[in-house]
mmCIF file of C-alpha atoms and ligand atoms in Angstrom:
data_model
loop_
_atom_site.group_PDB
_atom_site.id
_atom_site.type_symbol
_atom_site.label_atom_id
_atom_site.label_comp_id
_atom_site.label_asym_id
_atom_site.label_seq_id
_atom_site.Cartn_x
_atom_site.Cartn_y
_atom_site.Cartn_z
ATOM 1 C CA MET Z 1 -26.984 8.943 -17.840
ATOM 2 C CA ALA Z 2 -26.958 10.576 -14.419
ATOM 3 C CA LEU Z 3 -24.091 12.971 -13.787
ATOM 4 C CA TYR Z 4 -23.384 11.538 -10.324
ATOM 5 C CA ASN Z 5 -23.295 7.872 -9.384
ATOM 6 C CA ASP Z 6 -25.217 6.376 -6.444
ATOM 7 C CA THR Z 7 -22.198 6.381 -4.092
ATOM 8 C CA VAL Z 8 -21.561 10.089 -4.675
ATOM 9 C CA MET Z 9 -25.258 10.872 -4.217
ATOM 10 C CA GLU Z 10 -25.431 8.790 -1.041
ATOM 11 C CA HIS Z 11 -22.437 10.571 0.537
ATOM 12 C CA PHE Z 12 -23.856 13.920 -0.550
ATOM 13 C CA MET Z 13 -27.300 13.193 0.915
ATOM 14 C CA ASN Z 14 -25.971 11.502 4.086
ATOM 15 C CA PRO Z 15 -22.475 12.883 4.648
ATOM 16 C CA ARG Z 16 -20.416 11.138 7.324
ATOM 17 C CA ASN Z 17 -18.301 12.971 9.895
ATOM 18 C CA VAL Z 18 -19.778 16.444 9.488
ATOM 19 C CA GLY Z 19 -18.700 18.922 12.156
ATOM 20 C CA GLU Z 20 -15.666 19.907 14.117
ATOM 21 C CA ILE Z 21 -13.700 18.061 16.794
ATOM 22 C CA GLU Z 22 -13.259 20.061 19.979
ATOM 23 C CA ASN Z 23 -9.593 20.460 20.906
ATOM 24 C CA PRO Z 24 -8.374 18.602 17.813
ATOM 25 C CA ASP Z 25 -4.843 17.216 17.529
ATOM 26 C CA GLY Z 26 -4.695 18.630 14.011
ATOM 27 C CA LYS Z 27 -6.732 21.174 12.068
ATOM 28 C CA GLY Z 28 -6.400 22.022 8.397
ATOM 29 C CA ILE Z 29 -8.185 24.485 6.148
ATOM 30 C CA TYR Z 30 -7.786 24.625 2.406
ATOM 31 C CA GLY Z 31 -9.295 26.925 -0.201
ATOM 32 C CA SER Z 32 -9.506 25.786 -3.789
ATOM 33 C CA PRO Z 33 -7.582 27.945 -6.270
ATOM 34 C CA VAL Z 34 -10.039 26.723 -8.905
ATOM 35 C CA CYS Z 35 -13.395 27.724 -7.428
ATOM 36 C CA GLY Z 36 -12.650 29.487 -4.107
ATOM 37 C CA ASP Z 37 -14.531 26.915 -2.045
ATOM 38 C CA MET Z 38 -13.171 25.947 1.369
ATOM 39 C CA MET Z 39 -12.811 22.849 3.491
ATOM 40 C CA GLN Z 40 -11.802 22.349 7.111
ATOM 41 C CA ILE Z 41 -10.725 19.015 8.554
ATOM 42 C CA THR Z 42 -10.103 18.339 12.247
ATOM 43 C CA LEU Z 43 -8.372 15.201 13.535
ATOM 44 C CA SER Z 44 -7.990 13.247 16.750
ATOM 45 C CA VAL Z 45 -4.785 11.224 16.830
ATOM 46 C CA ASP Z 46 -3.842 8.703 19.534
ATOM 47 C CA GLU Z 47 -0.445 7.934 21.065
ATOM 48 C CA ASN Z 48 0.249 5.354 18.316
ATOM 49 C CA GLU Z 49 -0.228 8.057 15.660
ATOM 50 C CA VAL Z 50 -3.511 6.483 14.555
ATOM 51 C CA ILE Z 51 -6.309 8.810 13.454
ATOM 52 C CA THR Z 52 -9.166 7.929 15.767
ATOM 53 C CA ASP Z 53 -11.586 10.573 14.514
ATOM 54 C CA ALA Z 54 -11.910 13.001 11.621
ATOM 55 C CA LYS Z 55 -14.571 15.606 10.950
ATOM 56 C CA PHE Z 56 -15.122 18.112 8.170
ATOM 57 C CA LYS Z 57 -16.901 21.342 7.390
ATOM 58 C CA THR Z 58 -17.154 22.211 3.720
ATOM 59 C CA PHE Z 59 -18.212 25.408 2.068
ATOM 60 C CA GLY Z 60 -18.424 23.857 -1.334
ATOM 61 C CA CYS Z 61 -20.435 21.916 -3.837
ATOM 62 C CA GLY Z 62 -22.001 18.467 -3.603
ATOM 63 C CA SER Z 63 -18.889 16.802 -4.995
ATOM 64 C CA ALA Z 64 -16.772 18.487 -2.313
ATOM 65 C CA ILE Z 65 -19.183 17.292 0.382
ATOM 66 C CA ALA Z 66 -19.156 13.726 -0.973
ATOM 67 C CA SER Z 67 -15.347 13.862 -1.257
ATOM 68 C CA SER Z 68 -14.928 15.082 2.334
ATOM 69 C CA SER Z 69 -17.347 12.472 3.615
ATOM 70 C CA MET Z 70 -15.455 9.681 1.826
ATOM 71 C CA ALA Z 71 -12.029 11.093 2.730
ATOM 72 C CA THR Z 72 -12.799 11.285 6.457
ATOM 73 C CA GLU Z 73 -14.183 7.729 6.361
ATOM 74 C CA LEU Z 74 -10.991 6.549 4.628
ATOM 75 C CA ILE Z 75 -8.508 8.113 7.044
ATOM 76 C CA LYS Z 76 -10.246 7.088 10.264
ATOM 77 C CA GLY Z 77 -8.257 4.159 11.657
ATOM 78 C CA MET Z 78 -5.216 4.906 9.487
ATOM 79 C CA THR Z 79 -1.840 5.932 10.811
ATOM 80 C CA VAL Z 80 -0.958 9.530 10.097
ATOM 81 C CA GLU Z 81 1.746 8.306 7.734
ATOM 82 C CA LYS Z 82 -0.758 6.252 5.715
ATOM 83 C CA ALA Z 83 -3.297 9.081 5.653
ATOM 84 C CA LEU Z 84 -0.672 11.327 4.051
ATOM 85 C CA GLU Z 85 -0.733 8.974 1.071
ATOM 86 C CA VAL Z 86 -4.475 9.398 0.478
ATOM 87 C CA SER Z 87 -4.658 11.195 -2.833
ATOM 88 C CA ASN Z 88 -7.591 12.805 -4.536
ATOM 89 C CA GLU Z 89 -7.412 9.990 -7.102
ATOM 90 C CA LYS Z 90 -7.997 7.493 -4.293
ATOM 91 C CA ILE Z 91 -10.959 9.499 -2.999
ATOM 92 C CA VAL Z 92 -12.462 9.688 -6.501
ATOM 93 C CA GLU Z 93 -11.866 5.968 -7.006
ATOM 94 C CA GLU Z 94 -13.635 5.129 -3.730
ATOM 95 C CA LEU Z 95 -16.534 7.340 -4.808
ATOM 96 C CA GLY Z 96 -16.788 5.371 -8.032
ATOM 97 C CA GLY Z 97 -15.815 8.405 -10.104
ATOM 98 C CA LEU Z 98 -16.677 12.087 -10.429
ATOM 99 C CA PRO Z 99 -17.413 14.081 -13.582
ATOM 100 C CA ALA Z 100 -14.159 15.479 -15.038
ATOM 101 C CA VAL Z 101 -15.108 19.092 -14.260
ATOM 102 C CA LYS Z 102 -15.591 18.105 -10.606
ATOM 103 C CA ILE Z 103 -12.278 16.345 -10.005
ATOM 104 C CA HIS Z 104 -10.796 19.526 -8.525
ATOM 105 C CA CYS Z 105 -13.407 19.325 -5.732
ATOM 106 C CA SER Z 106 -11.719 16.157 -4.468
ATOM 107 C CA MET Z 107 -8.421 18.084 -4.305
ATOM 108 C CA LEU Z 108 -9.935 20.098 -1.448
ATOM 109 C CA ALA Z 109 -10.111 16.955 0.678
ATOM 110 C CA GLU Z 110 -6.563 15.828 -0.144
ATOM 111 C CA HIS Z 111 -5.112 19.242 0.725
ATOM 112 C CA ALA Z 112 -7.247 19.787 3.840
ATOM 113 C CA ILE Z 113 -6.093 16.397 5.195
ATOM 114 C CA LYS Z 114 -2.476 17.285 4.463
ATOM 115 C CA ASN Z 115 -2.855 20.650 6.186
ATOM 116 C CA ALA Z 116 -4.459 19.021 9.240
ATOM 117 C CA ILE Z 117 -1.629 16.481 9.436
ATOM 118 C CA TYR Z 118 0.933 19.273 9.042
ATOM 119 C CA ASP Z 119 -0.720 21.053 11.978
ATOM 120 C CA TYR Z 120 -0.593 17.833 14.013
ATOM 121 C CA ALA Z 121 3.069 17.285 13.125
ATOM 122 C CA GLN Z 122 3.983 20.857 14.057
ATOM 123 C CA SER Z 123 2.190 20.825 17.401
ATOM 124 C CA HIS Z 124 3.420 17.345 18.372
ATOM 125 C CA GLY Z 125 7.029 17.600 17.174
ATOM 126 C CA LYS Z 126 6.636 14.890 14.497
ATOM 127 C CA GLU Z 127 8.259 14.585 11.109
ATOM 128 C CA TYR Z 128 6.842 12.719 8.133
ATOM 129 C CA ALA Z 129 8.115 11.981 4.660
ATOM 130 C CA GLY Z 130 6.290 14.256 2.253
ATOM 131 C CA LEU Z 131 5.965 17.136 4.704
ATOM 132 C CA GLU Z 132 9.545 18.397 4.461
ATOM 133 C CA GLY Z 133 9.411 22.069 3.576
ATOM 134 C CA TYR Z 134 5.637 21.916 3.339
ATOM 135 C CA ASP Z 135 3.882 25.271 3.520
ATOM 136 C CA PRO Z 136 0.153 24.981 4.276
ATOM 137 C CA ASP Z 137 -0.357 28.618 3.306
ATOM 138 C CA ALA Z 138 1.233 28.233 -0.108
ATOM 139 C CA GLU Z 139 -1.128 28.178 -3.028
ATOM 140 C CA HIS Z 140 0.278 24.812 -3.975
ATOM 141 C CA HIS Z 141 1.750 25.860 -7.281
ATOM 142 C CA ASP Z 142 3.866 22.742 -7.132
ATOM 143 C CA ASP Z 143 0.560 20.957 -7.732
ATOM 144 C CA CYS Z 144 -0.332 23.132 -10.717
ATOM 145 C CA GLU Z 145 0.302 20.367 -13.192
ATOM 146 C CA GLU Z 146 -1.900 18.041 -11.195
ATOM 147 C CA ASP Z 147 -4.556 20.708 -10.758
ATOM 148 C CA GLU Z 148 -4.473 21.442 -14.461
ATOM 149 C CA GLU Z 149 -5.183 17.811 -15.185
ATOM 150 C CA ALA Z 150 -7.918 18.013 -12.588
ATOM 151 C CA GLY Z 151 -9.606 20.815 -14.435
ATOM 152 C CA CYS Z 152 -7.769 23.887 -13.102
ATOM 153 C CA GLN Z 153 -8.607 26.985 -15.072
ATOM 154 C CA GLY Z 154 -5.168 28.351 -14.211
ATOM 155 C CA CYS Z 155 -4.580 30.843 -11.455
ATOM 156 C CA GLY Z 156 -2.007 32.856 -13.358
ATOM 157 C CA ASN Z 157 0.512 32.567 -10.541
ATOM 158 C CA GLY Z 158 3.897 30.932 -10.832
ATOM 159 C CA GLN Z 159 3.755 31.101 -14.597
HETATM 160 FE FE1 LIG R 201 -15.829 24.262 -5.629
HETATM 161 FE FE2 LIG R 201 -16.727 21.791 -6.140
HETATM 162 S S1 LIG R 201 -15.509 22.465 -4.500
HETATM 163 S S2 LIG R 201 -17.029 23.595 -7.330
#
């Protein structure tokens, strides 16, 4: 059986929304504590708080590229509030699944989106449920349990 399904392969071979929005309304970068790979997401948001465009740059593996492609497709047209609810599980589900050892790659997309929305909220004076006390520079130890399930090797911090 092939390791990656057709949807994952298609998004890897033909990734959507690659690049960087000039003068974005929000920009987020996230580095994986598991593998050290990085993802950047830039957003355009209109006056109704709808994400009108999203682009990504990923220094990561094929699963990270497929995850970012799917994630940016998912959040385009969503309100910022809705996009905050897009989890890595949702991204994996839309991709039709990823191998267990690659689930952490989808975490990059979830965190990069959250960081980009945090940046938008900060620069536009907005507040959203789920962003209270959020620190985009934290190593997300509050997610350790989740990351562990997602294949985290353990960073040794916060333990
Ligand atoms: Fe680092 Fe997939 S993002 S191995």
